[in-house]
Short mmCIF file of C-alpha atoms in Angstrom, two decimals:
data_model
loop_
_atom_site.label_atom_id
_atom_site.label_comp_id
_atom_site.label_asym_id
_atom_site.label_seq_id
_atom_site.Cartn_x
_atom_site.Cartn_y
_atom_site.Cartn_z
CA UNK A 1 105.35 -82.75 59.82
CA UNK A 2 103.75 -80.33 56.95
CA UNK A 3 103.31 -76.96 58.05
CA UNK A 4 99.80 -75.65 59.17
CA UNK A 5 98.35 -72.58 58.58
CA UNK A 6 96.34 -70.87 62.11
CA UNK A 7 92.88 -72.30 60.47
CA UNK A 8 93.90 -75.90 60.61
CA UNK A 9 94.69 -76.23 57.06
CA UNK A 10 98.12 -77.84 55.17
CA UNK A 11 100.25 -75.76 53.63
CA UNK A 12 102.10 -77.19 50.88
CA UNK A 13 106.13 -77.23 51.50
CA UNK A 14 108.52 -76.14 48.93
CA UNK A 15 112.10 -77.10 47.94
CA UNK A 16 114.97 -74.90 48.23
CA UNK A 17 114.95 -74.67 44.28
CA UNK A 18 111.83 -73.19 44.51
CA UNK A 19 112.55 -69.96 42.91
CA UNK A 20 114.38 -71.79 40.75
CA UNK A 21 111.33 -73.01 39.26
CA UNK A 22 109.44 -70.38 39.65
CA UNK A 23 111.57 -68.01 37.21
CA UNK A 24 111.94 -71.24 35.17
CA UNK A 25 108.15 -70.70 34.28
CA UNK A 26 107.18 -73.84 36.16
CA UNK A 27 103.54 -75.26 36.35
CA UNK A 28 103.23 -76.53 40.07
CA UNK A 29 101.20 -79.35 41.58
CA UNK A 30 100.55 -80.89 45.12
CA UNK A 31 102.96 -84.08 45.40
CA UNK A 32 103.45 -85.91 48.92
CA UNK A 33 102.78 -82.98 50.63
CA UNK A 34 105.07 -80.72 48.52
CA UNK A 35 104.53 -78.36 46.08
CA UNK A 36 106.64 -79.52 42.77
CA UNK A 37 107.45 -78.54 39.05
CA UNK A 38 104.90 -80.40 37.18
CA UNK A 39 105.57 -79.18 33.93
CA UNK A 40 108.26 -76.19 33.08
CA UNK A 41 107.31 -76.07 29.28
CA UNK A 42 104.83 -79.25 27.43
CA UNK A 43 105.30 -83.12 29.26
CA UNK A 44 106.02 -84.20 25.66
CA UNK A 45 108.97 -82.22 24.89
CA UNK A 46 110.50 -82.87 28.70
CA UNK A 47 109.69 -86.43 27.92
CA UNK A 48 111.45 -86.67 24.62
CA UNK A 49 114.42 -84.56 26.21
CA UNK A 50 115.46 -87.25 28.81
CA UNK A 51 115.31 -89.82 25.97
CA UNK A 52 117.31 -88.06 23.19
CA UNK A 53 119.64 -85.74 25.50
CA UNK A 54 119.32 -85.02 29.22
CA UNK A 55 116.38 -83.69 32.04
CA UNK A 56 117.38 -82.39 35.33
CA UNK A 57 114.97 -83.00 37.92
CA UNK A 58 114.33 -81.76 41.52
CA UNK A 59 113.47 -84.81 43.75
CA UNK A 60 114.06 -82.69 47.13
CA UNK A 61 110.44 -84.06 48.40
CA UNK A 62 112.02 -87.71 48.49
CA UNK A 63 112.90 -88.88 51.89
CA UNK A 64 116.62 -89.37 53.17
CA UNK A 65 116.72 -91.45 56.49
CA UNK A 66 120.43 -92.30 57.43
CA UNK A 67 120.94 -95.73 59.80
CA UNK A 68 124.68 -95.95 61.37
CA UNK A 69 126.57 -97.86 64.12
CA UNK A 70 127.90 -101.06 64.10
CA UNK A 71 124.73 -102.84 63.83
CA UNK A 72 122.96 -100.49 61.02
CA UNK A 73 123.37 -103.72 58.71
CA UNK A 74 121.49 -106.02 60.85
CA UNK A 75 118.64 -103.60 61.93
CA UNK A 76 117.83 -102.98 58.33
CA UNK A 77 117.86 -106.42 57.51
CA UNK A 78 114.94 -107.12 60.89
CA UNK A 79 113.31 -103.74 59.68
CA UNK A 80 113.08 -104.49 55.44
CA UNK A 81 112.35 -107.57 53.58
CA UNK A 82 115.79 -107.64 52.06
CA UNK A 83 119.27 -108.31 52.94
CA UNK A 84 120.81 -105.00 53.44
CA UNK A 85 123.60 -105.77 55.76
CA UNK A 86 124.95 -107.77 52.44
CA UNK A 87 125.24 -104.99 50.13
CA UNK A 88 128.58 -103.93 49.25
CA UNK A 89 129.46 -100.36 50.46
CA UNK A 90 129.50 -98.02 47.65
CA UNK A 91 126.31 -99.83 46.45
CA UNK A 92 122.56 -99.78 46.26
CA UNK A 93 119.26 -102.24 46.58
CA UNK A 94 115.93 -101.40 45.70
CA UNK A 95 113.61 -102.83 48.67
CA UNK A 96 110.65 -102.16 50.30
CA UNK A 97 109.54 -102.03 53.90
CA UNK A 98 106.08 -103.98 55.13
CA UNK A 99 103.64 -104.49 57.63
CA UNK A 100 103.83 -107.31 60.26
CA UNK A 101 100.77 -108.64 57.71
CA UNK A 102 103.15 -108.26 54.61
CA UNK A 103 101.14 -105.50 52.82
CA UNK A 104 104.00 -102.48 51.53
CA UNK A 105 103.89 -99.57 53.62
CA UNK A 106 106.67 -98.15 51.10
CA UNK A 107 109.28 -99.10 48.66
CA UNK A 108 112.63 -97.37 48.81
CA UNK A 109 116.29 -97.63 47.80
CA UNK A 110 118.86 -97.84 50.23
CA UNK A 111 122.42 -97.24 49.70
CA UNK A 112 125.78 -98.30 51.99
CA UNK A 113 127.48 -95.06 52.13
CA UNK A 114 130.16 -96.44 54.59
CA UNK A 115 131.33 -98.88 56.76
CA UNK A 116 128.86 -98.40 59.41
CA UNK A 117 126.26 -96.19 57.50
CA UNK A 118 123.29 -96.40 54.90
CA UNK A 119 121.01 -93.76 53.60
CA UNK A 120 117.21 -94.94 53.12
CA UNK A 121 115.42 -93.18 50.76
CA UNK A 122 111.55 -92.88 50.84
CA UNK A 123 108.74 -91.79 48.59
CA UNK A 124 107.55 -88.22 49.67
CA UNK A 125 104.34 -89.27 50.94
CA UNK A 126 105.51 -91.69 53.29
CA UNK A 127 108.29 -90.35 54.70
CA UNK A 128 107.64 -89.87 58.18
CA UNK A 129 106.00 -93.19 58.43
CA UNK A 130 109.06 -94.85 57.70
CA UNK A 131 111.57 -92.86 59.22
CA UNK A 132 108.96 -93.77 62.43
CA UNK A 133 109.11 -97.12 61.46
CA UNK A 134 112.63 -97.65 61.46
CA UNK A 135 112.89 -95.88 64.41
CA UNK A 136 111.02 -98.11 65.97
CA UNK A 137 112.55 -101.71 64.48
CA UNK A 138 116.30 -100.66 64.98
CA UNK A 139 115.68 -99.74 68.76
CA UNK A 140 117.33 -102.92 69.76
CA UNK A 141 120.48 -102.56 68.16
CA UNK A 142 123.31 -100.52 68.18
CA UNK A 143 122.67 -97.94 65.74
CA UNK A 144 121.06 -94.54 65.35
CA UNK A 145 117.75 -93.65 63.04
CA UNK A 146 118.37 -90.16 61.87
CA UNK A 147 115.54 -88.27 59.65
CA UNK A 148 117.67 -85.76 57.24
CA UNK A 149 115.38 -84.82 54.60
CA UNK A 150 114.81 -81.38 55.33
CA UNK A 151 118.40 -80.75 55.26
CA UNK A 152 119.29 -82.57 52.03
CA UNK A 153 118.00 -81.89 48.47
CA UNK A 154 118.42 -84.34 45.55
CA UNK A 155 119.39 -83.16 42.06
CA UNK A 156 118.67 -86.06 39.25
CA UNK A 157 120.45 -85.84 36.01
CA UNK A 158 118.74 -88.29 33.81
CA UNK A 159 119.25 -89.29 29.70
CA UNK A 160 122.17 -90.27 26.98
CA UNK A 161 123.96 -87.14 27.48
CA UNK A 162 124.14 -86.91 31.60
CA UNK A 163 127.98 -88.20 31.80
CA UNK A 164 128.50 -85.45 29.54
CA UNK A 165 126.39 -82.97 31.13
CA UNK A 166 128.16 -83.81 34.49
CA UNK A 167 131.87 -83.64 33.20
CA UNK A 168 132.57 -80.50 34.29
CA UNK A 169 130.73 -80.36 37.20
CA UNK A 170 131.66 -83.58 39.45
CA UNK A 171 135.42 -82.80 40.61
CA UNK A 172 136.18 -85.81 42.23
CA UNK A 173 135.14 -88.57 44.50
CA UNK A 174 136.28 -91.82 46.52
CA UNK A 175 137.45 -94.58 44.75
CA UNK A 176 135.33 -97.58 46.54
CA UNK A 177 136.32 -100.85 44.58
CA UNK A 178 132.76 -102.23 44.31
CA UNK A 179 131.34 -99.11 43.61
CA UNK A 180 133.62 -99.03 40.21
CA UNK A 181 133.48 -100.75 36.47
CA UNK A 182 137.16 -102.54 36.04
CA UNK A 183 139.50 -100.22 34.83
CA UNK A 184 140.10 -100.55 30.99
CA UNK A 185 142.49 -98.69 28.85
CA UNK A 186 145.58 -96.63 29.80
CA UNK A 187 146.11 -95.37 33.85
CA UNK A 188 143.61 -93.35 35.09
CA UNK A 189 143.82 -89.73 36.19
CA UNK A 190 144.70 -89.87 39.84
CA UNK A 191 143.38 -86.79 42.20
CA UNK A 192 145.07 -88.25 45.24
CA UNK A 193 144.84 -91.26 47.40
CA UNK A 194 141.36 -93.39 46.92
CA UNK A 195 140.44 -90.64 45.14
CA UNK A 196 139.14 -90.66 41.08
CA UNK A 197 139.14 -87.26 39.11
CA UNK A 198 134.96 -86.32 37.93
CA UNK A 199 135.41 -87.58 34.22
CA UNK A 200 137.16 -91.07 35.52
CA UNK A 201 134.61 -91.52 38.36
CA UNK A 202 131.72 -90.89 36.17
CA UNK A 203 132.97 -93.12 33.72
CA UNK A 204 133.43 -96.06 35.93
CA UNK A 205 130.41 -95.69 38.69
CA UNK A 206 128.57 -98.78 38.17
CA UNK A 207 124.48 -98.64 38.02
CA UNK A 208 123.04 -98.51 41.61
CA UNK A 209 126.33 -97.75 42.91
CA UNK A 210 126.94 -94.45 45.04
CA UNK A 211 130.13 -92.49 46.35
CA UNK A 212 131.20 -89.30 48.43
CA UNK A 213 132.10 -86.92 45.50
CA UNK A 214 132.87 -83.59 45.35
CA UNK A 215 130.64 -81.35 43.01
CA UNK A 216 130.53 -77.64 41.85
CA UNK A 217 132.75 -77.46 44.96
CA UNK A 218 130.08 -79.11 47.10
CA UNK A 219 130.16 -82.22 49.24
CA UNK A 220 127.44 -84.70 47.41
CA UNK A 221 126.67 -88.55 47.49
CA UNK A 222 126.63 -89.33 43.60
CA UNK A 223 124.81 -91.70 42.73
CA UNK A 224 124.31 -93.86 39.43
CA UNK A 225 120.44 -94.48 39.81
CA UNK A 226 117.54 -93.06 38.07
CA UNK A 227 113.80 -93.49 37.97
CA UNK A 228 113.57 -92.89 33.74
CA UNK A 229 114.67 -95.92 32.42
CA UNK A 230 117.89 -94.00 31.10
CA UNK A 231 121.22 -93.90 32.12
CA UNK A 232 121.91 -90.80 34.92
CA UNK A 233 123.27 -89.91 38.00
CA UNK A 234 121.30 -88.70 41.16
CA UNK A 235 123.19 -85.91 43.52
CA UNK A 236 122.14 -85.73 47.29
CA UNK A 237 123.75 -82.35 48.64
CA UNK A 238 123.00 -79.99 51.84
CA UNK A 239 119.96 -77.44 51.16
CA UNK A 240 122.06 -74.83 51.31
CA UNK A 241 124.24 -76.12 48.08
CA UNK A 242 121.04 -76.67 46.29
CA UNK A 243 120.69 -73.58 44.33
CA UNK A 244 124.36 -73.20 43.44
CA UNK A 245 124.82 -76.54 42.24
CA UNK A 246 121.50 -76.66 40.04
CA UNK A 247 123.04 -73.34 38.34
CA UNK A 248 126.39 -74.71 37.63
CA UNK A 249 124.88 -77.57 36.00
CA UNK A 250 122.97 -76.32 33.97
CA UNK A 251 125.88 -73.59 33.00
CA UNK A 252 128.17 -76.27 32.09
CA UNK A 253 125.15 -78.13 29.98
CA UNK A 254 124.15 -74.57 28.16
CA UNK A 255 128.13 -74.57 26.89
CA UNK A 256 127.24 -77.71 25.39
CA UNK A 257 126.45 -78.39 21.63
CA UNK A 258 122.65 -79.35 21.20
CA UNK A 259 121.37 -82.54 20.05
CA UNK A 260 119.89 -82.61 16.41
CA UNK A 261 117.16 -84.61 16.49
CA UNK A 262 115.45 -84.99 12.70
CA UNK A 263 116.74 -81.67 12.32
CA UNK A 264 115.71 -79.88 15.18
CA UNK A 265 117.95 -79.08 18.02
CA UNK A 266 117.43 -80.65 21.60
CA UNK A 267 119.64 -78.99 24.36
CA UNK A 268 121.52 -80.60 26.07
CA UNK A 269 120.44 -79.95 29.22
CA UNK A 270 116.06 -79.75 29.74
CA UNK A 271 114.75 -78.99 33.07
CA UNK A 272 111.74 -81.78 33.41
CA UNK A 273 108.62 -81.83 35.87
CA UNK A 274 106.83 -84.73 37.73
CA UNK A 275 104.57 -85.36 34.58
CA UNK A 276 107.58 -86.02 32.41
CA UNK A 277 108.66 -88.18 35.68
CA UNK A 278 105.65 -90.51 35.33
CA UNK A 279 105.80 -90.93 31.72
CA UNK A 280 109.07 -91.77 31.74
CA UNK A 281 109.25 -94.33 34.83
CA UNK A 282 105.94 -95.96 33.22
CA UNK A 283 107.50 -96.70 29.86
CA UNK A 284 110.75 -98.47 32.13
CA UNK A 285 107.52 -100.66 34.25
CA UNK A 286 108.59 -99.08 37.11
CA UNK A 287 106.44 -98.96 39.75
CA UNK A 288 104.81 -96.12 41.43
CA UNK A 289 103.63 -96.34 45.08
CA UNK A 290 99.91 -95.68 45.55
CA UNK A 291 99.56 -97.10 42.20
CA UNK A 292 101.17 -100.55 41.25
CA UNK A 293 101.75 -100.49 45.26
CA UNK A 294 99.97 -100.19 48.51
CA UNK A 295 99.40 -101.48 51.88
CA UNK A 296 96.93 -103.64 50.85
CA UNK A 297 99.29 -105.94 48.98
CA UNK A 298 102.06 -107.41 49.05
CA UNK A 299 105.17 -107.36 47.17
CA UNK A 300 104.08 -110.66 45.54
CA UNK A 301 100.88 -109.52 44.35
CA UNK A 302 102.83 -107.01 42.52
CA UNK A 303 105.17 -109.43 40.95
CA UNK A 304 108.19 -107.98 43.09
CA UNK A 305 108.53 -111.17 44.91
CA UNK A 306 111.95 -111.11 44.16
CA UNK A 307 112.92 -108.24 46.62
CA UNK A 308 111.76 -110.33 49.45
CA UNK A 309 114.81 -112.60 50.91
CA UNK A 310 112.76 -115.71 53.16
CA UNK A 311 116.32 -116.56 54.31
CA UNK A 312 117.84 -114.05 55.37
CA UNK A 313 116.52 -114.55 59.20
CA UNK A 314 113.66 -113.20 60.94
CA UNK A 315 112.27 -109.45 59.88
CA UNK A 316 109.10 -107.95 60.29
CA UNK A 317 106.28 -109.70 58.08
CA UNK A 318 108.45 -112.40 57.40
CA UNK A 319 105.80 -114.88 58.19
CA UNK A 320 103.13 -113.47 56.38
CA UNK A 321 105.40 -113.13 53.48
CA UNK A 322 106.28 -116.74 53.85
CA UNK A 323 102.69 -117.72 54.11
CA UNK A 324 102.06 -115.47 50.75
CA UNK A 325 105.12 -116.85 48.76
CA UNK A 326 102.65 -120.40 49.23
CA UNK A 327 99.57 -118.92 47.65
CA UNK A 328 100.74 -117.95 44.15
CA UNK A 329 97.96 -118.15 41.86
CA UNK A 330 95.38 -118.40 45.00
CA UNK A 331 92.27 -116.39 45.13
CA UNK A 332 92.34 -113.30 46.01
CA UNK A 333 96.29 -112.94 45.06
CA UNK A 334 97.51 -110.48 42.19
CA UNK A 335 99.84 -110.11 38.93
CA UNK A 336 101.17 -107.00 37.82
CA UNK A 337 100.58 -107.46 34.18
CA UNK A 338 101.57 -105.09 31.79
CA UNK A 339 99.22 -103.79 28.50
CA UNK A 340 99.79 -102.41 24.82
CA UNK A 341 96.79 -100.95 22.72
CA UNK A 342 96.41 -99.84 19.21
CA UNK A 343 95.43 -96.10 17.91
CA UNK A 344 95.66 -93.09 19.89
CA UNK A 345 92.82 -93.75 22.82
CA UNK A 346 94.48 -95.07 26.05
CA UNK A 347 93.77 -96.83 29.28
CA UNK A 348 93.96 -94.57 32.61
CA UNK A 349 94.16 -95.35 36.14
CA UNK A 350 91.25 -97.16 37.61
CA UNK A 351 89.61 -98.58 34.13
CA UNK A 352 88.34 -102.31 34.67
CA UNK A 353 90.28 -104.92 32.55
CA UNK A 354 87.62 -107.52 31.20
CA UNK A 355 88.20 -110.86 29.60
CA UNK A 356 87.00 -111.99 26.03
CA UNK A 357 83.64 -113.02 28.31
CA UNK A 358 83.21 -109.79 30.02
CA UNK A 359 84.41 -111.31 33.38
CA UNK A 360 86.20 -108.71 35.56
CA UNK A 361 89.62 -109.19 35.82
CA UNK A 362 91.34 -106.13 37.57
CA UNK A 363 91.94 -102.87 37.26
CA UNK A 364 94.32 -100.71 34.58
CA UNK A 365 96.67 -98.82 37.74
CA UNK A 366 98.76 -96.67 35.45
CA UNK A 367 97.99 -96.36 31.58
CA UNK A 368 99.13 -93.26 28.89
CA UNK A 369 99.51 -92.68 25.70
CA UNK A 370 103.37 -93.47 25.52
CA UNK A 371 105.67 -90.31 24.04
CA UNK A 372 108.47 -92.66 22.70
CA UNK A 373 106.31 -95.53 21.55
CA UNK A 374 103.15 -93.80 19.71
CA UNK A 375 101.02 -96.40 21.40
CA UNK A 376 99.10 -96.64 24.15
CA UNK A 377 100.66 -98.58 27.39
CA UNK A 378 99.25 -99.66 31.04
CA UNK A 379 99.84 -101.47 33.92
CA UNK A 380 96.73 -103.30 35.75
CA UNK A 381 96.60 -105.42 38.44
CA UNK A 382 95.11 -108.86 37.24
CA UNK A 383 93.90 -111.78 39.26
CA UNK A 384 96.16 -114.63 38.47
CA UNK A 385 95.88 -116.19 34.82
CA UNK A 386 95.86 -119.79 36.72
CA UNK A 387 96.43 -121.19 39.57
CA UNK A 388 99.03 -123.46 37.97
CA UNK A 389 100.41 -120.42 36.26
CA UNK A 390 99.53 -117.11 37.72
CA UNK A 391 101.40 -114.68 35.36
CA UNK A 392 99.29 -113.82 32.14
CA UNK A 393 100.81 -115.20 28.90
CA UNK A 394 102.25 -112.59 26.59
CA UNK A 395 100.26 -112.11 23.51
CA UNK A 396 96.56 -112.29 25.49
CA UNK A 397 93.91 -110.22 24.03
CA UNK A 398 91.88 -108.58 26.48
CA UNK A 399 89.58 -105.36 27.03
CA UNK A 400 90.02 -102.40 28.98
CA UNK A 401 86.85 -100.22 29.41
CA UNK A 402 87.51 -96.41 29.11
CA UNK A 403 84.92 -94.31 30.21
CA UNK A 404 81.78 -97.61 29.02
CA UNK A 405 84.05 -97.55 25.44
CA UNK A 406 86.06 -101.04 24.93
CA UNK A 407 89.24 -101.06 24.41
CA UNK A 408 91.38 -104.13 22.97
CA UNK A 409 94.33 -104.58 25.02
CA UNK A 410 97.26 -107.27 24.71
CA UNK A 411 99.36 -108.53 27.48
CA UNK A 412 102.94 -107.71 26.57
CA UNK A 413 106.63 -108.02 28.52
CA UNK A 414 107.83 -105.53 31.37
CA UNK A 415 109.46 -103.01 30.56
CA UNK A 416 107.80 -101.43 27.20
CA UNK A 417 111.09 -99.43 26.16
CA UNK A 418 114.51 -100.06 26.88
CA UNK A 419 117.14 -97.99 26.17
CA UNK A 420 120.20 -98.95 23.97
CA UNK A 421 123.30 -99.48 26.18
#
């Protein structure tokens, strides 16, 4: 619950890096309940740091719920729409958690940290409503529903440079076979039994893969996911490490050479704010609840269909889901459709998307002026193209009206910028 002041009134929580921020020069803004770095120096240069070098980001307002027992497989497959109990331990599935109507009361990542264990991480915002929820849908098996997100703080290290950044900071951690690339080369660097020295472990995690490591002399879940559309490594740790653990990063990055970009030298290391955040997850098409996603919709109106397994068994909105899957291209339905512009001007949240007619066709959801491209960029929500053929064909000219000024827009692939691997 958020704290309350004697009049009634919210007050905003903050992270345990709080101070952190604070002496960092940090511009603050109400997120989820939480009050978070928005910006430490200008969105554009935090931006352009996570795609030339490295950010470091505190996510501490996400939500960590953690299911175990012998049956914390099956209850997450009854409580989400997808099939959790056949994800590999040491490895991670994005999903999403719905009413009994279908519509997305959240979408989340979950990770199998152990034999009998997973860790469900929420958006801010709707934390408590999920950790409720699955309270609630795993009562009838043999598991527990713990809520730990006021004891754990999460440390992202996103960009190129975030393997290197992390060398000298992640010790060691457990050697899970499916968490790990194949080994290539000469004999690793063996720290004991299961166990992979830092540079060898980050070298091998695979991408939405997650293992028990050992970092700045701290116990953390390391994790090879992001939100940027870069390569980086996310680091769950007790509150109480948080501080410590930020500081030795960011020592060990400061030792670092800088990146020369056209000249100019890019640390290595650049703390980044939610703005930078939102940029950066827009270019990748990533979607952002309370934008792209809601409870009014369901994952197929957002053209996340794919999360949803039909048959896996029964789960909660499975039959609305089922009934949905049927109605592609129906009235009323929805395709996330994604939107370049020429110039400089671009389409924000909210602006109607028109057709060559004038006919209303949706609504832009997130839009900027994109850092890395020079172009504007948007997601809208679109009623389907046809019922034959709901998703928009790339290359479609259409108009987005900012502020009663038209604005040509053409319907383009997800994502807009993908990094070189």
């Amino acid at each position: 619950m958020s704290k309350h002041t004697e009049a009634g009134a919210a007050v905003l929580r903050t992270t345990p890096l709080h101070r952190v921020h604070t002496a960092l020069g940090a511009s603050f803004t109400d997120f989820g309940g939480w009050q978070m770095p928005l910006r430490y120096t200008s969105d554009l240069a935090e931006h352009h740091a996570v795609r030339r070098s490295a950010g470091i980001f505190d996510l501490s307002h996400m939500g960590e719920v953690k299911v175990a027992g012998p049956e914390a497989g099956a209850a997450l497959d009854h409580a989400l729409v997808g099939a959790l109990s056949a994800v590999a331990v040491g490895r991670a599935r994005y999903t999403m958690i719905v009413s009994p109507s279908g519509g997305v009361i959240d979408d989340l990542i979950v990770y199998h940290v152990g034999d009998e264990e997973y860790l469900v991480v929420p958006n801010a915002g709707n934390r408590e409503r999920v950790a409720a929820e699955l309270v609630a849908r795993c009562a009838g098996f043999d598991c527990t529903v713990e809520d730990i997100s006021l004891r754990t703080c999460l440390i992202a290290v996103q960009g190129p440079r975030a393997q290197e950044v992390l060398v000298g900071v992640v010790e060691s951690g457990a050697a899970m076979p499916d968490a790990l690339r194949p080994l290539e080369g000469s004999e690793e660097e063996d720290c004991g039994p299961d166990v992979l020295c830092g540079p060898t472990l980050l070298e091998r995690l695979r991408f939405y893969a997650a293992v028990r490591a050992t970092a700045a002399g701290h116990s953390v879940l390391l994790a090879r996911t992001g939100y940027t559309g870069e390569d980086g490594f996310e680091l769950f740790c007790g509150a109480e490490d948080a501080v410590d653990l930020w500081t030795v990063i960011t020592s060990a990055a400061a030792a670092l050479e800088p990146t020369v970009i056209d000249g100019e030298p890019v640390p290595a290391l650049t703390p980044c704010g939610l703005a930078a955040r939102d940029s950066l997850r827009l270019e990748a098409g990533m979607p952002l609840y309370g934008h792209e996603l809601h409870e009014g919709m369901t994952p197929y109106d957002a053209g996340l269909g794919a999360v949803v397994r039909l048959n896996k068994g029964a789960f909660v909105g499975r039959d609305a889901l089922a009934a949905r899957a049927e109605q592609e291209g129906a009235e009323g339905t929805s395709v996330l459709v994604a939107l370049t512009a020429e110039g400089r001007r671009a389409a924000r949240a909210g602006a109607p998307v028109l057709g060559d007619d004038g006919e209303g066709l949706g609504t832009v959801t997130s839009g900027l002026l994109s850092p890395t491209l020079g172009h504007p960029v948007a997601l809208a929500l679109l009623r389907p193209w046809r019922e034959d053929a709901p998703a928009w064909p790339v290359g479609t000219a259409l108009v987005a009206d900012v502020r009663g000024r038209p604005l040509e827009v053409t319907v383009v692939d997800s994502p807009f910028y993908k990094r070189t691997r």
